[in-house]
Amino acid sequence: MNVLELSEQEIGRRQSLQELREMGINPYPAAEYPTNAFSTDIKSEYKEEKREVIIAGRMMSRRIMGKASFMEIQDSKGRIQVYVTRDDICPDENKDMYNKVFKKLLDIGDFIGIRGFVFKTQTGEVTVHALELTLLSKSLKPLPIVKYKDGVAYDKFDDPELRYRQRYVDLIVNDGVKKTFMERAIVLRTMRNFFDKAGYTEVETPILQSIPGGASARPFITHYNALDINMYMRIATELYLKRLIVGGFEGVYEIGKNFRNEGMDRYHNPEFTCLELYVQYKDYNWMMKFTENLLETICIAVNGKPEVQIGDHLVSFKAPYRRIPILEAIKEKTGYDVNDKNEDEIREICKKLNMEVDDTMGKGKLIDEMFGQFCEGTFIQPTFVIDYPVEMSPLTKMHRSKPGLTERFELMINGKELANAYSELNDPIDQEERFKEQMQLADKGDDEAMIIDQDFLRALQYGMPPTSGIGIGIDRLVMLMTGKEYIQEVMLFPQMKPEPKIPQSSVTEWTAIGVPENWMHVLRKCGFNLISDIRDEKAQGLQQKIGEVNKKYKLGYDKPSVDEIEKWINAAIKVTKAEKA
């Protein structure tokens, strides 16, 4: 990297890095640093008797006051104040560790190790008195430190684009971000414990699949070089988990990544985490009760109570939850009864409701669109929407008492779907017919319709016991449990658009008009990223600008003459004219 591509602060930090090395201090030591305490524990366990500690963390602030100073260290649990005096950390004649290293060569963001003892200042703040200071890692980029004055925060790192793209910085400087992901870990840990205590087995199934099955979604496609075939990133784990039920497991679950090549918004990310659970000899009524108990347990584990504030709503996860058939919900919200209506009749109702529909949508897709547009957002408290039409549920068992419907539920909370569950279809002949109907939808242009999985059909033909299964979106569950409104707030590294880059002419293009590579970097530092940027410059003025950069950064380059720069400008004008022609 050329030095001119760095900011002034970055250049200064690299100079400090070099000075440290020249002093014989390794800025990136390899040896273990044996810490024995954390900031929060030191504060909570403080007693009057002297306690020796070894702590380490990132220096977040520093107040130099002559021979004594204060700094703040941030470790993995929190922050604590450190008192540093010259004579304590430099007990011999050489005072460089304080006068030079601590005061001049260390920067905010550096990792520091402190050996000392705990005391309380006159203002009552628990503090570590440093007896020894060790540099553990030099930071080369400055942190966006938030400053407060009269209760107002300045220089906040709050741009969502930067926060999600540079999550490592977000975690360092923004309070509460790390807490969200610690709570996410509690959600997953509680869920696993709940399933394990019930006697179910955690398993892993393929992420690369030859057929994208188990859901209606558009897949990502990749190529398997060893076999020279196209493969799909899985859109669901369902069909493989059911194979394991066929194989004799009582209950299996998987918490893993799924991939759907669809839109990105505040509720959706193409790569997301999902839980799927399948249990033999159960039905969707049992699964509703099981789910209520699971979510109430998770909410208490995260929040200490079965309720959580989400925006303007206090959502209660205390069982039991309301249950409403989907067709009844549509009638309740639209006034139209779509029960016993055929595809053409439902399409006409959609048009009366001013919905955008097209000929690729079958009966199930039309009903799904109606529910999504008029009903889904109205369910704030946990609600089981049950008994879906068979056209919407190609993997679900027919309802035992309601013709044309299936034993399926979706759990709606805070206006969004959280879970989808069935009394699983285990009739292989019926399943094959459902798959064929899905293929007919695909022929009509529905790119989310399921593909027939012949191996799964073969597995069903060996016999699958009565089974209930459920899928829960983990990211949405964490949103609910932590009260977050955006899915990106609960994903450490959400998918982002490519980072925008400043258009720049290449080294070859600059050298082609006579500009040496070293002066190209100087020109870029002056703001001339494209050859066309210099065409309107005066040679003498351009010479002055690049000369100032040469002097400021002590580059020592031989300054080009006005005539040479004039040739650069004329060549740039010629190239620009040729490009326009």
CSV table of N, CA, C and O in Angstrom, one decimal, residues 352-445:
chain,number,residue,atom,x,y,z
A,352,LYS,N,-60.8,-7.5,-7.3
A,352,LYS,CA,-61.7,-6.6,-6.6
A,352,LYS,C,-61.0,-5.9,-5.5
A,352,LYS,O,-61.4,-4.8,-5.1
A,353,LEU,N,-60.1,-6.6,-4.9
A,353,LEU,CA,-59.3,-6.0,-3.8
A,353,LEU,C,-58.1,-5.2,-4.2
A,353,LEU,O,-57.3,-4.8,-3.4
A,354,ASN,N,-58.1,-5.0,-5.6
A,354,ASN,CA,-57.0,-4.2,-6.2
A,354,ASN,C,-55.6,-4.8,-5.9
A,354,ASN,O,-54.6,-4.0,-5.8
A,355,MET,N,-55.5,-6.1,-5.9
A,355,MET,CA,-54.2,-6.8,-5.8
A,355,MET,C,-53.6,-7.0,-7.2
A,355,MET,O,-54.3,-7.2,-8.2
A,356,GLU,N,-52.3,-7.0,-7.2
A,356,GLU,CA,-51.6,-7.3,-8.4
A,356,GLU,C,-51.4,-8.8,-8.5
A,356,GLU,O,-50.6,-9.4,-7.7
A,357,VAL,N,-52.0,-9.4,-9.5
A,357,VAL,CA,-51.9,-10.8,-9.7
A,357,VAL,C,-51.6,-11.1,-11.1
A,357,VAL,O,-51.8,-10.3,-12.0
A,358,ASP,N,-51.1,-12.3,-11.4
A,358,ASP,CA,-50.8,-12.7,-12.8
A,358,ASP,C,-51.1,-14.2,-13.0
A,358,ASP,O,-51.5,-14.9,-12.1
A,359,ASP,N,-51.0,-14.6,-14.3
A,359,ASP,CA,-51.5,-16.0,-14.6
A,359,ASP,C,-50.6,-17.1,-14.1
A,359,ASP,O,-50.9,-18.2,-14.1
A,360,THR,N,-49.3,-16.7,-13.6
A,360,THR,CA,-48.5,-17.7,-13.1
A,360,THR,C,-48.9,-18.2,-11.7
A,360,THR,O,-48.5,-19.2,-11.2
A,361,MET,N,-49.7,-17.4,-11.0
A,361,MET,CA,-50.2,-17.7,-9.7
A,361,MET,C,-51.3,-18.7,-9.6
A,361,MET,O,-52.4,-18.5,-10.2
A,362,GLY,N,-51.0,-19.8,-9.0
A,362,GLY,CA,-52.1,-20.8,-8.7
A,362,GLY,C,-53.0,-20.4,-7.6
A,362,GLY,O,-52.8,-19.3,-6.9
A,363,LYS,N,-53.9,-21.3,-7.2
A,363,LYS,CA,-54.8,-21.0,-6.1
A,363,LYS,C,-54.1,-20.7,-4.8
A,363,LYS,O,-54.4,-19.8,-4.1
A,364,GLY,N,-53.1,-21.6,-4.5
A,364,GLY,CA,-52.4,-21.4,-3.3
A,364,GLY,C,-51.6,-20.1,-3.2
A,364,GLY,O,-51.6,-19.4,-2.2
A,365,LYS,N,-51.0,-19.7,-4.3
A,365,LYS,CA,-50.2,-18.5,-4.3
A,365,LYS,C,-51.2,-17.3,-4.1
A,365,LYS,O,-50.8,-16.3,-3.5
A,366,LEU,N,-52.3,-17.3,-4.7
A,366,LEU,CA,-53.3,-16.2,-4.6
A,366,LEU,C,-53.8,-16.1,-3.2
A,366,LEU,O,-53.8,-14.9,-2.7
A,367,ILE,N,-54.1,-17.2,-2.5
A,367,ILE,CA,-54.5,-17.1,-1.1
A,367,ILE,C,-53.4,-16.6,-0.3
A,367,ILE,O,-53.6,-15.8,0.6
A,368,ASP,N,-52.2,-17.0,-0.6
A,368,ASP,CA,-51.0,-16.6,0.2
A,368,ASP,C,-50.8,-15.1,0.1
A,368,ASP,O,-50.5,-14.4,1.1
A,369,GLU,N,-51.0,-14.6,-1.1
A,369,GLU,CA,-50.9,-13.1,-1.4
A,369,GLU,C,-52.0,-12.3,-0.6
A,369,GLU,O,-51.7,-11.3,-0.1
A,370,MET,N,-53.2,-12.9,-0.6
A,370,MET,CA,-54.3,-12.2,0.1
A,370,MET,C,-54.0,-12.1,1.6
A,370,MET,O,-54.1,-11.1,2.2
A,371,PHE,N,-53.5,-13.3,2.2
A,371,PHE,CA,-53.2,-13.3,3.6
A,371,PHE,C,-52.1,-12.3,3.9
A,371,PHE,O,-52.1,-11.6,4.9
A,372,GLY,N,-51.0,-12.4,3.1
A,372,GLY,CA,-49.9,-11.5,3.3
A,372,GLY,C,-50.2,-10.0,3.3
A,372,GLY,O,-49.7,-9.2,4.0
A,373,GLN,N,-51.1,-9.6,2.3
A,373,GLN,CA,-51.4,-8.2,2.1
A,373,GLN,C,-52.4,-7.7,3.2
A,373,GLN,O,-52.3,-6.6,3.6
A,374,PHE,N,-53.4,-8.5,3.6
A,374,PHE,CA,-54.5,-8.0,4.4
A,374,PHE,C,-54.5,-8.5,5.9
A,374,PHE,O,-55.1,-7.9,6.7
A,375,CYS,N,-53.8,-9.6,6.1
A,375,CYS,CA,-53.9,-10.2,7.4
A,375,CYS,C,-52.6,-10.3,8.3
A,375,CYS,O,-52.6,-10.0,9.5
A,376,GLU,N,-51.5,-10.6,7.6
A,376,GLU,CA,-50.3,-11.0,8.3
A,376,GLU,C,-49.9,-9.9,9.3
A,376,GLU,O,-49.5,-10.1,10.5
A,377,GLY,N,-49.9,-8.7,8.9
A,377,GLY,CA,-49.4,-7.6,9.7
A,377,GLY,C,-50.3,-7.2,10.9
A,377,GLY,O,-49.9,-6.4,11.7
A,378,THR,N,-51.5,-7.8,10.9
A,378,THR,CA,-52.4,-7.4,12.0
A,378,THR,C,-52.2,-8.3,13.3
A,378,THR,O,-52.8,-7.9,14.3
A,379,PHE,N,-51.4,-9.4,13.1
A,379,PHE,CA,-51.3,-10.3,14.3
A,379,PHE,C,-50.0,-9.8,15.1
A,379,PHE,O,-48.9,-10.2,14.7
A,380,ILE,N,-50.2,-9.1,16.2
A,380,ILE,CA,-49.1,-8.6,17.0
A,380,ILE,C,-48.8,-9.7,18.1
A,380,ILE,O,-47.7,-10.1,18.2
A,381,GLN,N,-49.8,-10.1,18.9
A,381,GLN,CA,-49.6,-11.1,19.9
A,381,GLN,C,-49.4,-12.5,19.2
A,381,GLN,O,-50.0,-12.7,18.1
A,382,PRO,N,-48.7,-13.4,19.8
A,382,PRO,CA,-48.5,-14.7,19.1
A,382,PRO,C,-49.8,-15.4,18.8
A,382,PRO,O,-50.7,-15.5,19.6
A,383,THR,N,-50.0,-15.7,17.5
A,383,THR,CA,-51.2,-16.3,17.0
A,383,THR,C,-50.9,-17.4,16.0
A,383,THR,O,-50.1,-17.3,15.1
A,384,PHE,N,-51.5,-18.6,16.2
A,384,PHE,CA,-51.4,-19.7,15.3
A,384,PHE,C,-52.4,-19.6,14.2
A,384,PHE,O,-53.6,-19.7,14.5
A,385,VAL,N,-52.0,-19.4,13.0
A,385,VAL,CA,-52.9,-19.4,11.8
A,385,VAL,C,-52.9,-20.8,11.3
A,385,VAL,O,-51.8,-21.3,10.9
A,386,ILE,N,-54.0,-21.5,11.3
A,386,ILE,CA,-54.1,-22.9,11.1
A,386,ILE,C,-54.9,-23.3,9.8
A,386,ILE,O,-55.6,-22.4,9.2
A,387,ASP,N,-54.8,-24.6,9.5
A,387,ASP,CA,-55.7,-25.2,8.5
A,387,ASP,C,-55.6,-24.5,7.1
A,387,ASP,O,-56.5,-23.9,6.6
A,388,TYR,N,-54.4,-24.7,6.5
A,388,TYR,CA,-54.2,-24.1,5.2
A,388,TYR,C,-54.7,-24.9,4.0
A,388,TYR,O,-54.7,-26.2,4.1
A,389,PRO,N,-55.2,-24.3,2.9
A,389,PRO,CA,-55.6,-25.1,1.8
A,389,PRO,C,-54.5,-26.0,1.2
A,389,PRO,O,-53.3,-25.6,1.3
A,390,VAL,N,-54.8,-27.1,0.7
A,390,VAL,CA,-53.9,-28.1,0.2
A,390,VAL,C,-52.9,-27.5,-0.8
A,390,VAL,O,-51.8,-27.8,-0.9
A,391,GLU,N,-53.5,-26.6,-1.7
A,391,GLU,CA,-52.7,-26.0,-2.7
A,391,GLU,C,-51.5,-25.2,-2.2
A,391,GLU,O,-50.5,-24.9,-2.9
A,392,MET,N,-51.6,-24.7,-0.9
A,392,MET,CA,-50.5,-24.0,-0.3
A,392,MET,C,-49.5,-24.8,0.5
A,392,MET,O,-48.5,-24.3,1.0
A,393,SER,N,-49.8,-26.2,0.6
A,393,SER,CA,-49.0,-27.0,1.5
A,393,SER,C,-48.7,-28.4,0.9
A,393,SER,O,-49.3,-29.4,1.2
A,394,PRO,N,-47.7,-28.4,0.0
A,394,PRO,CA,-47.4,-29.6,-0.8
A,394,PRO,C,-46.8,-30.7,0.1
A,394,PRO,O,-46.6,-31.8,-0.4
A,395,LEU,N,-46.4,-30.4,1.3
A,395,LEU,CA,-45.7,-31.5,2.1
A,395,LEU,C,-46.5,-31.8,3.4
A,395,LEU,O,-46.0,-32.4,4.3
A,396,THR,N,-47.8,-31.4,3.4
A,396,THR,CA,-48.6,-31.5,4.6
A,396,THR,C,-49.7,-32.5,4.5
A,396,THR,O,-50.3,-32.6,3.4
A,397,LYS,N,-50.0,-33.1,5.6
A,397,LYS,CA,-51.1,-34.1,5.6
A,397,LYS,C,-52.5,-33.5,5.5
A,397,LYS,O,-52.7,-32.4,6.1
A,398,MET,N,-53.4,-34.1,4.8
A,398,MET,CA,-54.8,-33.6,4.6
A,398,MET,C,-55.4,-33.5,6.0
A,398,MET,O,-55.2,-34.4,6.9
A,399,HIS,N,-56.3,-32.5,6.2
A,399,HIS,CA,-57.0,-32.3,7.5
A,399,HIS,C,-57.9,-33.5,7.7
A,399,HIS,O,-58.6,-34.0,6.8
A,400,ARG,N,-57.9,-34.0,8.9
A,400,ARG,CA,-58.7,-35.2,9.2
A,400,ARG,C,-60.2,-35.0,9.2
A,400,ARG,O,-60.9,-36.0,9.1
A,401,SER,N,-60.6,-33.7,9.2
A,401,SER,CA,-62.1,-33.5,9.2
A,401,SER,C,-62.6,-32.4,8.3
A,401,SER,O,-63.7,-32.1,8.2
A,402,LYS,N,-61.6,-31.7,7.7
A,402,LYS,CA,-62.0,-30.5,6.8
A,402,LYS,C,-61.5,-30.8,5.4
A,402,LYS,O,-60.3,-30.5,5.1
A,403,PRO,N,-62.3,-31.2,4.5
A,403,PRO,CA,-61.9,-31.5,3.1
A,403,PRO,C,-61.2,-30.3,2.4
A,403,PRO,O,-61.7,-29.2,2.6
A,404,GLY,N,-60.2,-30.5,1.7
A,404,GLY,CA,-59.5,-29.5,1.0
A,404,GLY,C,-58.5,-28.7,1.8
A,404,GLY,O,-57.8,-27.9,1.2
A,405,LEU,N,-58.4,-28.9,3.1
A,405,LEU,CA,-57.5,-28.2,4.0
A,405,LEU,C,-56.4,-29.2,4.5
A,405,LEU,O,-56.6,-30.4,4.4
A,406,THR,N,-55.4,-28.6,5.1
A,406,THR,CA,-54.3,-29.5,5.6
A,406,THR,C,-54.1,-29.1,7.1
A,406,THR,O,-54.5,-28.1,7.5
A,407,GLU,N,-53.4,-30.0,7.7
A,407,GLU,CA,-53.0,-29.8,9.1
A,407,GLU,C,-51.7,-29.0,9.2
A,407,GLU,O,-50.6,-29.6,9.5
A,408,ARG,N,-51.8,-27.8,9.1
A,408,ARG,CA,-50.6,-26.9,9.0
A,408,ARG,C,-50.9,-25.6,9.8
A,408,ARG,O,-52.1,-25.2,9.9
A,409,PHE,N,-49.9,-25.1,10.5
A,409,PHE,CA,-50.0,-23.8,11.1
A,409,PHE,C,-48.8,-22.9,10.8
A,409,PHE,O,-47.7,-23.4,10.6
A,410,GLU,N,-49.0,-21.6,10.8
A,410,GLU,CA,-47.9,-20.6,10.8
A,410,GLU,C,-48.1,-19.8,12.0
A,410,GLU,O,-49.2,-19.4,12.4
A,411,LEU,N,-47.0,-19.5,12.7
A,411,LEU,CA,-47.1,-18.7,13.9
A,411,LEU,C,-46.8,-17.3,13.6
A,411,LEU,O,-45.7,-17.0,13.1
A,412,MET,N,-47.7,-16.4,13.8
A,412,MET,CA,-47.5,-15.0,13.5
A,412,MET,C,-47.3,-14.2,14.8
A,412,MET,O,-48.0,-14.4,15.8
A,413,ILE,N,-46.2,-13.4,14.8
A,413,ILE,CA,-45.9,-12.5,16.0
A,413,ILE,C,-45.4,-11.2,15.5
A,413,ILE,O,-44.6,-11.1,14.6
A,414,ASN,N,-46.0,-10.1,16.0
A,414,ASN,CA,-45.6,-8.8,15.7
A,414,ASN,C,-45.7,-8.5,14.2
A,414,ASN,O,-44.9,-7.8,13.6
A,415,GLY,N,-46.7,-9.1,13.6
A,415,GLY,CA,-47.0,-8.8,12.2
A,415,GLY,C,-46.2,-9.6,11.2
A,415,GLY,O,-46.3,-9.4,10.0
A,416,LYS,N,-45.4,-10.6,11.6
A,416,LYS,CA,-44.6,-11.4,10.7
A,416,LYS,C,-44.7,-12.9,11.1
A,416,LYS,O,-44.9,-13.3,12.2
A,417,GLU,N,-44.5,-13.7,10.1
A,417,GLU,CA,-44.4,-15.2,10.3
A,417,GLU,C,-43.1,-15.5,11.0
A,417,GLU,O,-42.0,-15.1,10.6
A,418,LEU,N,-43.2,-16.3,12.1
A,418,LEU,CA,-42.0,-16.8,12.8
A,418,LEU,C,-41.8,-18.3,12.5
A,418,LEU,O,-40.6,-18.7,12.4
A,419,ALA,N,-42.9,-19.1,12.5
A,419,ALA,CA,-42.7,-20.5,12.4
A,419,ALA,C,-43.7,-21.1,11.4
A,419,ALA,O,-44.8,-20.5,11.2
A,420,ASN,N,-43.4,-22.3,10.8
A,420,ASN,CA,-44.3,-23.0,9.9
A,420,ASN,C,-44.2,-24.4,10.3
A,420,ASN,O,-43.1,-25.0,10.5
A,421,ALA,N,-45.4,-25.1,10.5
A,421,ALA,CA,-45.4,-26.5,11.0
A,421,ALA,C,-46.5,-27.3,10.4
A,421,ALA,O,-47.5,-26.7,10.0
A,422,TYR,N,-46.3,-28.6,10.4
A,422,TYR,CA,-47.3,-29.5,9.8
A,422,TYR,C,-47.5,-30.7,10.6
A,422,TYR,O,-46.6,-31.1,11.4
A,423,SER,N,-48.6,-31.4,10.4
A,423,SER,CA,-48.7,-32.8,10.5
A,423,SER,C,-48.2,-33.3,9.2
A,423,SER,O,-48.8,-33.1,8.1
A,424,GLU,N,-47.0,-34.0,9.2
A,424,GLU,CA,-46.3,-34.2,8.0
A,424,GLU,C,-47.0,-35.3,7.1
A,424,GLU,O,-47.5,-36.3,7.6
A,425,LEU,N,-46.9,-35.0,5.8
A,425,LEU,CA,-47.5,-35.9,4.8
A,425,LEU,C,-46.6,-37.2,4.7
A,425,LEU,O,-45.4,-37.0,4.5
A,426,ASN,N,-47.1,-38.3,5.0
A,426,ASN,CA,-46.3,-39.6,4.9
A,426,ASN,C,-46.9,-40.6,4.0
A,426,ASN,O,-46.4,-41.7,3.9
A,427,ASP,N,-47.9,-40.2,3.2
A,427,ASP,CA,-48.4,-41.0,2.1
A,427,ASP,C,-47.6,-40.8,0.9
A,427,ASP,O,-47.7,-39.8,0.2
A,428,PRO,N,-46.8,-41.8,0.4
A,428,PRO,CA,-45.9,-41.6,-0.7
A,428,PRO,C,-46.6,-41.3,-2.0
A,428,PRO,O,-46.2,-40.6,-2.9
A,429,ILE,N,-47.8,-41.9,-2.2
A,429,ILE,CA,-48.6,-41.8,-3.4
A,429,ILE,C,-49.2,-40.3,-3.5
A,429,ILE,O,-49.1,-39.6,-4.5
A,430,ASP,N,-49.8,-39.9,-2.4
A,430,ASP,CA,-50.3,-38.6,-2.3
A,430,ASP,C,-49.1,-37.5,-2.5
A,430,ASP,O,-49.3,-36.5,-3.2
A,431,GLN,N,-48.0,-37.8,-1.9
A,431,GLN,CA,-46.9,-36.9,-2.0
A,431,GLN,C,-46.4,-36.7,-3.4
A,431,GLN,O,-46.1,-35.6,-3.9
A,432,GLU,N,-46.4,-37.9,-4.1
A,432,GLU,CA,-45.9,-37.8,-5.6
A,432,GLU,C,-46.9,-36.9,-6.4
A,432,GLU,O,-46.5,-36.1,-7.2
A,433,GLU,N,-48.2,-37.1,-6.1
A,433,GLU,CA,-49.2,-36.3,-6.8
A,433,GLU,C,-49.0,-34.8,-6.5
A,433,GLU,O,-49.2,-33.9,-7.4
A,434,ARG,N,-48.7,-34.5,-5.2
A,434,ARG,CA,-48.5,-33.1,-4.9
A,434,ARG,C,-47.3,-32.5,-5.6
A,434,ARG,O,-47.3,-31.3,-6.0
A,435,PHE,N,-46.3,-33.3,-5.7
A,435,PHE,CA,-45.1,-32.8,-6.4
A,435,PHE,C,-45.4,-32.5,-7.8
A,435,PHE,O,-44.9,-31.6,-8.4
A,436,LYS,N,-46.2,-33.4,-8.5
A,436,LYS,CA,-46.5,-33.2,-9.9
A,436,LYS,C,-47.3,-31.9,-10.1
A,436,LYS,O,-47.1,-31.2,-11.1
A,437,GLU,N,-48.2,-31.6,-9.1
A,437,GLU,CA,-49.0,-30.4,-9.2
A,437,GLU,C,-48.0,-29.2,-9.1
A,437,GLU,O,-48.2,-28.2,-9.7
A,438,GLN,N,-47.0,-29.3,-8.2
A,438,GLN,CA,-46.0,-28.2,-8.1
A,438,GLN,C,-45.2,-28.1,-9.4
A,438,GLN,O,-45.0,-26.9,-9.9
A,439,MET,N,-44.9,-29.1,-10.1
A,439,MET,CA,-44.2,-29.1,-11.4
A,439,MET,C,-45.1,-28.4,-12.5
A,439,MET,O,-44.6,-27.7,-13.3
A,440,GLN,N,-46.4,-28.6,-12.4
A,440,GLN,CA,-47.3,-27.9,-13.3
A,440,GLN,C,-47.2,-26.4,-13.1
A,440,GLN,O,-47.3,-25.6,-14.0
A,441,LEU,N,-47.1,-26.0,-11.8
A,441,LEU,CA,-47.0,-24.6,-11.5
A,441,LEU,C,-45.7,-24.0,-12.0
A,441,LEU,O,-45.6,-22.9,-12.5
A,442,ALA,N,-44.6,-24.8,-12.0
A,442,ALA,CA,-43.3,-24.4,-12.5
A,442,ALA,C,-43.4,-24.2,-14.0
A,442,ALA,O,-42.8,-23.3,-14.6
A,443,ASP,N,-44.2,-25.1,-14.7
A,443,ASP,CA,-44.3,-25.0,-16.1
A,443,ASP,C,-45.1,-23.7,-16.5
A,443,ASP,O,-44.9,-23.2,-17.6
A,444,LYS,N,-45.9,-23.2,-15.5
A,444,LYS,CA,-46.6,-22.0,-15.8
A,444,LYS,C,-45.8,-20.7,-15.5
A,444,LYS,O,-46.2,-19.6,-15.8
A,445,GLY,N,-44.6,-21.0,-15.0
A,445,GLY,CA,-43.7,-19.9,-14.7
A,445,GLY,C,-43.4,-19.5,-13.3
A,445,GLY,O,-42.7,-18.5,-13.0
